Coordinates of C-alpha atoms and ligand atoms in Angstrom, one line a residue:
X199 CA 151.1 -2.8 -9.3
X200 CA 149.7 0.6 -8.7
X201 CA 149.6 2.9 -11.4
X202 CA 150.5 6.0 -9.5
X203 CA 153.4 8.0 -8.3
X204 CA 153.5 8.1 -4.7
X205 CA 155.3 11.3 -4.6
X206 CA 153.6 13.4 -7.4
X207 CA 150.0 12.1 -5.6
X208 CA 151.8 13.4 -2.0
X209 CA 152.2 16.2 -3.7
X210 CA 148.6 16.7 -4.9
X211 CA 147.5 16.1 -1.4
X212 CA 149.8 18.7 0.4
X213 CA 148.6 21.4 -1.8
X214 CA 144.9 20.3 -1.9
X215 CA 144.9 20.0 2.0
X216 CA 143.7 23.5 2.7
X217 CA 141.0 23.1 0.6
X218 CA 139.8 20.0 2.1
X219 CA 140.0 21.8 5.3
X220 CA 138.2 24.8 4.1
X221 CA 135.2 22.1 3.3
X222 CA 135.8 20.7 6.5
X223 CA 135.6 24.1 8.6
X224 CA 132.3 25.0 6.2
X225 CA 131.1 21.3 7.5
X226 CA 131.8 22.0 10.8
X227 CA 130.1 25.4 11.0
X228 CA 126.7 23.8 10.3
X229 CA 124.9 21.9 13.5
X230 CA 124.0 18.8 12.2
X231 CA 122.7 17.4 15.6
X232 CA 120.8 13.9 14.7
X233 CA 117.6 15.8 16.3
X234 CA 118.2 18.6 14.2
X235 CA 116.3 17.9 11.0
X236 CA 116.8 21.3 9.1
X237 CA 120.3 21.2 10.1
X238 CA 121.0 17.7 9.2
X239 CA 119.4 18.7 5.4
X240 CA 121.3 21.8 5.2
X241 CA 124.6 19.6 6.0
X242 CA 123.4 17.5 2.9
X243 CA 123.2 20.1 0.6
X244 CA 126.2 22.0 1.4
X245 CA 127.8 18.2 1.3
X246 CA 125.8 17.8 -2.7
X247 CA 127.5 20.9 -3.5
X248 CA 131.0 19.9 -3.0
X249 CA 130.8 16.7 -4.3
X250 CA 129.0 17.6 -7.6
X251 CA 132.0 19.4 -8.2
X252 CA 133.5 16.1 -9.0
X253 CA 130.6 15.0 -11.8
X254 CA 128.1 13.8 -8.8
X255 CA 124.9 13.9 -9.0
X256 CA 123.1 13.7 -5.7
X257 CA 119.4 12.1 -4.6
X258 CA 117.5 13.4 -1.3
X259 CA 116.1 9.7 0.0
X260 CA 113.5 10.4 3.0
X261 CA 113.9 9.3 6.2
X262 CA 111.4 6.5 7.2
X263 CA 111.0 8.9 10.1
X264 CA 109.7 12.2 9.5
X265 CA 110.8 14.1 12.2
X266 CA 114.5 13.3 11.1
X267 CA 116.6 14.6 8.4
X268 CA 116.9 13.2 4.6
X269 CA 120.1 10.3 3.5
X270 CA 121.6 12.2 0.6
X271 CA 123.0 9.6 -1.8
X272 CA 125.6 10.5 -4.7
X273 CA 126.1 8.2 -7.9
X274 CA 128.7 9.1 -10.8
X275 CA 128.1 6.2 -13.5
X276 CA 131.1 4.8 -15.0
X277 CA 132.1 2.5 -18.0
X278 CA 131.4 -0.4 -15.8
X279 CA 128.5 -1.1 -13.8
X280 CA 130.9 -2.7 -10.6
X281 CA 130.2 -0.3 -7.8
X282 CA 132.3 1.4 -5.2
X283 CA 129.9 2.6 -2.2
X284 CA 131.7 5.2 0.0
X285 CA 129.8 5.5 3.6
X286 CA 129.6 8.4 5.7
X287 CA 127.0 10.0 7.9
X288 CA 125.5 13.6 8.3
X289 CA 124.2 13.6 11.8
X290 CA 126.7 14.4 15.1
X291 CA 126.0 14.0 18.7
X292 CA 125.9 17.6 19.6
X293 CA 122.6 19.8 20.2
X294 CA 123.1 23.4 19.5
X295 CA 122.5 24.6 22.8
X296 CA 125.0 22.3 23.7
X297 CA 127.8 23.5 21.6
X298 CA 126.5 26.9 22.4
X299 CA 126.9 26.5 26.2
X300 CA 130.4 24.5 25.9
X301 CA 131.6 27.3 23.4
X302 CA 132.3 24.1 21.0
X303 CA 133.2 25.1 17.8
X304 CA 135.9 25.2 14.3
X305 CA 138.8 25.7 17.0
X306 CA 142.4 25.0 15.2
X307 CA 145.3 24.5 17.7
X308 CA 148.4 23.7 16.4
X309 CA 148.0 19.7 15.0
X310 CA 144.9 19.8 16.1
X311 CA 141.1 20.8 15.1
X312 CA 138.6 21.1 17.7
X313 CA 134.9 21.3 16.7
X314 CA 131.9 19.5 16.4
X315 CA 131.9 16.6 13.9
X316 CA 135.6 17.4 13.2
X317 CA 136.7 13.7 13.7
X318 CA 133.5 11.8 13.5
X319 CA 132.5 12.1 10.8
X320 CA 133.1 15.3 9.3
X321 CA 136.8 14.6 8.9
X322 CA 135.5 11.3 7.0
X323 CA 133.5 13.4 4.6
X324 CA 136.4 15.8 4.0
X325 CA 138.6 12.6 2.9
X326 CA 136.6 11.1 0.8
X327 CA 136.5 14.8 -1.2
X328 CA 140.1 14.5 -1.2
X329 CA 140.5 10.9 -1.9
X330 CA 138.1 11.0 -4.7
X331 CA 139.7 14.2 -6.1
X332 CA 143.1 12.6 -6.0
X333 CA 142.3 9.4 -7.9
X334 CA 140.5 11.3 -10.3
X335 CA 143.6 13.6 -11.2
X336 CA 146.2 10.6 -11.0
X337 CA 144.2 7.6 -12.0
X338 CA 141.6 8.7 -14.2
X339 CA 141.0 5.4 -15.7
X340 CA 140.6 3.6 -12.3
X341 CA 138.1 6.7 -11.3
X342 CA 136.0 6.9 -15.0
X343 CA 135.7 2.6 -14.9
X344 CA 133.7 2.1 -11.9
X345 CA 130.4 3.5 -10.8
X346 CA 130.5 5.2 -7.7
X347 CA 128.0 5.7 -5.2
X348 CA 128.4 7.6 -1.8
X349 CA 126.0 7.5 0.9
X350 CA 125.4 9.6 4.5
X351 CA 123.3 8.4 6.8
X352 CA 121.1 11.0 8.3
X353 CA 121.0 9.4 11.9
X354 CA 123.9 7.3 12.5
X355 CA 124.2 8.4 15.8
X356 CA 121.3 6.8 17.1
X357 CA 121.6 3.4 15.4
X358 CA 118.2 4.1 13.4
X359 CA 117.9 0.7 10.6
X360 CA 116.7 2.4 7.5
X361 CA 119.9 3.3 6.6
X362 CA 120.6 0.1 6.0
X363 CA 117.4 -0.3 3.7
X364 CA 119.0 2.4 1.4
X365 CA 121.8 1.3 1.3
X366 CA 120.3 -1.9 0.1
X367 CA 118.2 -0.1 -2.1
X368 CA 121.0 1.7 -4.3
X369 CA 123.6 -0.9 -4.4
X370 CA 123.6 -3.8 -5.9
X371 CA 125.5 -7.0 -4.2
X372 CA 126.1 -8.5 -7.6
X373 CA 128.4 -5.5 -9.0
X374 CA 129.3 -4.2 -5.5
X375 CA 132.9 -4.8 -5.0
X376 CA 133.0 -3.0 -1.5
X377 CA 131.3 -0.7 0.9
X378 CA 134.0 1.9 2.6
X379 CA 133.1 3.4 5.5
X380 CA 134.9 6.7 6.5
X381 CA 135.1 6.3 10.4
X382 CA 138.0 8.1 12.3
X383 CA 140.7 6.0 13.1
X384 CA 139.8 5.3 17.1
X385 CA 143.0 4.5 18.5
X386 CA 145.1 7.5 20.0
X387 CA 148.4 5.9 20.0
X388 CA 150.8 3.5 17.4
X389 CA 150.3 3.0 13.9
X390 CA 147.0 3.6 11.4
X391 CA 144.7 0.5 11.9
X392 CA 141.5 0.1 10.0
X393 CA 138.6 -1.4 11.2
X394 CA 137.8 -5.4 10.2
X395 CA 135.1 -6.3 12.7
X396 CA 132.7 -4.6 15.1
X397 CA 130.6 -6.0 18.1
X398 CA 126.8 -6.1 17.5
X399 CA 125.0 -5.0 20.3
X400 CA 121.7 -5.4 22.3
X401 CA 119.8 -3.0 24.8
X402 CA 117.5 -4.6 27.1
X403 CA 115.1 -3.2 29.8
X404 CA 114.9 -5.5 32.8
X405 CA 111.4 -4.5 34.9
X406 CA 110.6 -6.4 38.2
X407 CA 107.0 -5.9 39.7
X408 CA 107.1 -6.7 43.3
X409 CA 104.3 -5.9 45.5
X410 CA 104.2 -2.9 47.8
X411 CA 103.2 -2.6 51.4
X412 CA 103.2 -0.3 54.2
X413 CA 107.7 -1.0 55.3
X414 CA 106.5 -0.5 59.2
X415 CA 102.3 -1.8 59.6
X416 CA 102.7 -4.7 57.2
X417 CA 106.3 -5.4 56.2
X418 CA 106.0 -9.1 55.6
X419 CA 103.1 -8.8 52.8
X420 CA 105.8 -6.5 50.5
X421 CA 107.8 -8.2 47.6
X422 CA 110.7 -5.9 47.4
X423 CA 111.3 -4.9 44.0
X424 CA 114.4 -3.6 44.4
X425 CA 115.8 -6.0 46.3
X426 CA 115.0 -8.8 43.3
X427 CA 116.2 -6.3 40.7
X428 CA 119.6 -6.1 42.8
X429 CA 119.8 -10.4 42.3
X430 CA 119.2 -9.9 38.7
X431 CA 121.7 -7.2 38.0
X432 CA 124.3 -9.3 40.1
X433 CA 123.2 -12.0 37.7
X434 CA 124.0 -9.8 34.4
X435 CA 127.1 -8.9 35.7
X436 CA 128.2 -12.6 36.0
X437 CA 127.6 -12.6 32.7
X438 CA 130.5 -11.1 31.2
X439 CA 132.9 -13.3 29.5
X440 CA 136.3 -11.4 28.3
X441 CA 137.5 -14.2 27.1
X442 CA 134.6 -14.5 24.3
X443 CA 134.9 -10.9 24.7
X444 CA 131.2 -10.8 25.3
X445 CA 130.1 -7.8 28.2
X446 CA 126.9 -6.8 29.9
X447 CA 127.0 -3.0 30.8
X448 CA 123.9 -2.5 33.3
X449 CA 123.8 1.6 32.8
X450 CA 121.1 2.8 34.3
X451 CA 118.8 1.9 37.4
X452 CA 115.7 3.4 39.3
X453 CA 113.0 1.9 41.5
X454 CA 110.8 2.8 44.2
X455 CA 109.3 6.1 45.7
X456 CA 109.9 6.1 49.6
X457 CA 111.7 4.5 51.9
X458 CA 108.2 3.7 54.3
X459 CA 107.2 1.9 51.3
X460 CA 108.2 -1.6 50.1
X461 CA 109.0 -1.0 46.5
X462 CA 106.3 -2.3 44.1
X463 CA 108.4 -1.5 41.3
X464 CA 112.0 -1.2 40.4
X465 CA 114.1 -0.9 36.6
X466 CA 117.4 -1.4 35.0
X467 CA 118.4 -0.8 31.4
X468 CA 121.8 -2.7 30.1
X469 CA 123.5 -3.5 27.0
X470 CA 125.2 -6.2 25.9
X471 CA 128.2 -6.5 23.0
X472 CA 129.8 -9.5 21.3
X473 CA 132.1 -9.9 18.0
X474 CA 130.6 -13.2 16.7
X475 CA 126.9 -14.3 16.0
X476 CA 127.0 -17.1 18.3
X477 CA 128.5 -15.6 21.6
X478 CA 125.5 -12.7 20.4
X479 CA 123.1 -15.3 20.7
X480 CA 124.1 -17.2 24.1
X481 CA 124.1 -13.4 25.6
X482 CA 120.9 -13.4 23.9
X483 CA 119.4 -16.1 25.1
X484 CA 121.1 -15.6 28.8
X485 CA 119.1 -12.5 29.0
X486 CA 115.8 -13.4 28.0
X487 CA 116.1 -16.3 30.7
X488 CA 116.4 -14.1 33.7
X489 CA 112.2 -13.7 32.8
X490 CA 109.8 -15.3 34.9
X491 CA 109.2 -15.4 38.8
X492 CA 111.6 -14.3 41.2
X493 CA 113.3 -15.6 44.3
X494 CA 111.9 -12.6 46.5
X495 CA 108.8 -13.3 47.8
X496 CA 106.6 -11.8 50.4
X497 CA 107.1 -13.5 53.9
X498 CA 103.5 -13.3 54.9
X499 CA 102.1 -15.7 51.9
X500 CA 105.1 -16.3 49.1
X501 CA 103.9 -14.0 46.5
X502 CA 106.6 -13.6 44.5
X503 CA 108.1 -10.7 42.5
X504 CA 107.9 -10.7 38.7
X505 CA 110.6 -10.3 36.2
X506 CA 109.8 -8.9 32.6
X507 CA 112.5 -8.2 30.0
X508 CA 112.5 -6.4 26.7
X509 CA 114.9 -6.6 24.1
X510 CA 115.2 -2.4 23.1
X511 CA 117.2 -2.6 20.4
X512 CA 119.5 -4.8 18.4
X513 CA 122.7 -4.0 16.0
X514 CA 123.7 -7.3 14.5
X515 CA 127.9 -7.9 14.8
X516 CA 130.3 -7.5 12.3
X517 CA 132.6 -10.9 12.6
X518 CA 135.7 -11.1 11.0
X519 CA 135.2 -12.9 7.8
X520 CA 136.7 -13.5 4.0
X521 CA 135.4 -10.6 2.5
X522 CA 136.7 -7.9 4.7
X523 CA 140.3 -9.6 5.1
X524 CA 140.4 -9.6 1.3
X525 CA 139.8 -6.0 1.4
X526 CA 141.9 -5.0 4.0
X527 CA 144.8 -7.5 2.1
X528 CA 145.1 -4.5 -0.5
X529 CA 145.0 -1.8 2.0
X530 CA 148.0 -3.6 3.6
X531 CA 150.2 -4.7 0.2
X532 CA 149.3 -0.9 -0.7
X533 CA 150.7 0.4 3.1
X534 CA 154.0 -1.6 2.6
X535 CA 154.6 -0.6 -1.4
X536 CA 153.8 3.0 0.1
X537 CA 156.4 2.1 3.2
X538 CA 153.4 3.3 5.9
X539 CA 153.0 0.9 9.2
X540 CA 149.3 -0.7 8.9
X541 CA 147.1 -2.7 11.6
X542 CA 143.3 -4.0 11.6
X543 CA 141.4 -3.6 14.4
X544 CA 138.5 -5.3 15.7
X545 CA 136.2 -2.3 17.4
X546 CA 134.2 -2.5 20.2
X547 CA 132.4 0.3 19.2
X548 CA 129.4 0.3 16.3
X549 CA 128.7 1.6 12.8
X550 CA 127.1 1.7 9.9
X551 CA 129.1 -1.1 8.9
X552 CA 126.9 -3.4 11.4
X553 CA 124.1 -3.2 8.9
X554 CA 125.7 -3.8 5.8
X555 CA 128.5 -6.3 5.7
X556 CA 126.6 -9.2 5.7
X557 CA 125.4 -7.9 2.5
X558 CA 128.9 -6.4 1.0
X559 CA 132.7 -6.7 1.5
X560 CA 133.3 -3.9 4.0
X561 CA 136.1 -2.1 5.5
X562 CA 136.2 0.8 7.9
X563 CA 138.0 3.7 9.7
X564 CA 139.2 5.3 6.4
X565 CA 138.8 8.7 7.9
X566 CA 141.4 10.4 9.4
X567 CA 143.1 10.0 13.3
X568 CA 141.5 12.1 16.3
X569 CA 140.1 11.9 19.2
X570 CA 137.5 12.6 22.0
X571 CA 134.4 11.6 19.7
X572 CA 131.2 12.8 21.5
X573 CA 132.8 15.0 23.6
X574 CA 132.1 18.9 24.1
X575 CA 133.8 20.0 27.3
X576 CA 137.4 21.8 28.2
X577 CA 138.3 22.2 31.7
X578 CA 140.9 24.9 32.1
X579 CA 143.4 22.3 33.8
X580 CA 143.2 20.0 30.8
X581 CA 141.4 16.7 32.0
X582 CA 138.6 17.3 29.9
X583 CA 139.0 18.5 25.9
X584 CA 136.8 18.2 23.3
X585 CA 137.0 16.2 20.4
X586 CA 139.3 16.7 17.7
X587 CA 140.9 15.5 14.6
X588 CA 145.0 15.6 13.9
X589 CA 145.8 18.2 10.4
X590 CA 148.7 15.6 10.2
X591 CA 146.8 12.5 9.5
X592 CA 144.8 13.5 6.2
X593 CA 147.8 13.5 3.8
X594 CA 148.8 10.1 4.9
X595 CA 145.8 8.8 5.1
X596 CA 144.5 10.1 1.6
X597 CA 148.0 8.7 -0.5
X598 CA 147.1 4.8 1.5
X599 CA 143.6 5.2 0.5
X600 CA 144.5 7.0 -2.9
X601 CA 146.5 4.0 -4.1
X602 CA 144.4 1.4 -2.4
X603 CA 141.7 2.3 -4.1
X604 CA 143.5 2.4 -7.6
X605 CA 145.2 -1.2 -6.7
X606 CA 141.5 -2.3 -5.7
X607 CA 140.1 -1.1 -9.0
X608 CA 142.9 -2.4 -11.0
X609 CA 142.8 -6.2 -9.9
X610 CA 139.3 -6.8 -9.4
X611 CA 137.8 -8.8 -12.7
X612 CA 134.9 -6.7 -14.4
Ligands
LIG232 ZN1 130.5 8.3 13.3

């Protein structure tokens, strides 16, 4: 049974909000564009100070990139080596000129904050603060008996893998109990649902090399490009399976230079997402086929257009499995002890959480409920807002994971 009051903690949280968002605002103020490397480190520090507040102490790990910002890792030891690892990242979507141009900035307007960061992931980092600084004041024995560690990625936002290497690097599986990632809740409507399983997800780049010719003098010797690329992108789209809740996404497209000309050349890049390993691999493996000659060939003597197809990138999925449903079992007993409506959701959408929970139990979308995540614009008729996070949701929020994490530290063995 939990160890705390509910009320006496609710309390705690309602008059520790406005410092939380006082450390959000401060957050906020700072451009942390992924791109941004001095803004990124500045983020970290300001993000060290705060938390060594709370007996932190904090470790600057270098990106394997150098043009990009440093990780910043935290680690309070306690009386036991089993490990808590709290997940959040430093990096937003938003280029200063950007913000600057959209006039995108700490905006509070009655529930809500508008402002870069505010709900992803900002308003994650400003939980954890709070959640950490609850349990410490109202569990202290839970909070002094495992080690913490809490990690930011430095470029989430564009899916970079060495994350994951740290991550790997400063936990260890053995004594790690559970990896906690502080997403935003993503759904705008109905009751707080945490995150269980994400889709994995591959970028491809489909080329086709044709053969040009002169479209009026010597129209038969041309391979069209474009007109292959067309059959192969008809292809992808056949693709798509709801069902197995597998889907191809061709996004972007370009070929030729004239219209006298019979493209030589033509270019599509897609993506495809799936929940499970398997389904991953059949799109895989669907993909990859498409290579080889084409069915457009030039009239005049059957040379045929090539296809070529690189695999860009690749986030692994995160199925459901054992591990997560155990952790979100004491989310939920801790939800209906505490009386609050709780739902999992499996997310389209990817985090850090792809890298890491084939390594350790994980559980996300412990940050607070907004909305509009990588979005900057406001129309004056309302269609368009930028994203935001709800005041309401951090008190809520901070008791479930408050007493979650005291339940979770309480039953686990040593
Ligand atoms: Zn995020």
């Amino acid at each position: 049974m939990p160890s705390l009051d509910p009320a006496t903690v609710r309390a705690f949280l309602e008059r520790r909000l406005p410092a939380t968002l006082e450390l959000l605002r401060e957050l906020v103020g700072i451009n942390s564009y992924t791109g941004n490397r001095e803004g990124v480190n500045h983020q970290g520090r300001v993000t060290a100070r705060h938390f060594e507040s709370l007996g932190f102490t904090s470790a600057f790990v270098a990106h394997a990139d150098p043009a990009m910002g440093d990780h910043l890792v935290m680690t309070r030891a306690g009386r036991t080596p089993r490990t808590l690892a709290l997940i959040s990242h430093l990096d937003t979507v938003f280029p200063p000129e950007e913000e600057a141009r959209n006039g995108f900035r700490w905006l509070p307007e009655g529930d809500r904050i508008y402002g870069p960061g505010t709900n992803d992931i900002k308003g994650g980092t400003a939980m954890m603060h709070l959640v950490l600084s609850a349990l410490r004041e109202h569990d202290p024995e839970a909070f002094e008996s495992v080690t913490w560690k809490l990690l930011w990625n430095a470029t989430e936002e564009t899916l970079s893998r060495h994350f994951a290497e740290v991550c790997q690097a400063h936990l260890d599986p053995a004594h790690t109990r559970a990896a906690l990632v502080f997403e935003a809740e993503g759904r705008p409507r109905g009751p707080s649902a945490l995150v269980v399983a994400r889709k994995g997800r591959a970028t491809f780049r489909i080329q086709v090399e044709g053969r040009g010719s002169h479209a009026g003098a010597k129209h038969a010797r041309g391979a069209n490009a474009i007109t292959q690329l067309a059959q192969v992108v008809e292809r992808i789209a056949q693709l798509t399976d709801y069902p197995r809740h597998l889907t191809f996404n061709v996004g972007t497209i370009r070929g030729g230079v004239a219209v006298n000309r019979v493209p030589h050349e033509a270019s599509a890049d897609l993506e495809m997402r799936a929940f499970t390993r398997e389904v991953y691999q059949s799109g895989m493996s669907a993909v990859l086929a498409l290579a080889g000659h084409g069915e457009v060939r030039s009239p005049a003597d059957g040379h045929a257009c090539q296809i070529r197809v690189d695999v860009l990138s690749e986030s692994p999925p995160w199925p459901r499995n054992p591990r997560t449903d155990a952790l979100f079992e004491v989310w939920s007993a801790t939800a209906r002890d505490l009386g609050l409506p709780l739902e999992s959701e499996e997310r389209g959408g990817l985090s850090d959480g792809n890298w890491i929970c084939d390594q350790f139990p994980t559980l996300d979308g412990l940050g607070p409920h907004g909305d509009n995540d990588h979005c900057s614009e406001r129309s004056a008729d309302g269609s368009k807002l930028p994203e935001y996070v709800l005041i309401s949701s951090f008190v809520p929020k901070a008791l479930l994971n408050t007493a979650a994490l005291s339940r979770l530290i309480r039953s686990s063995t040593p």
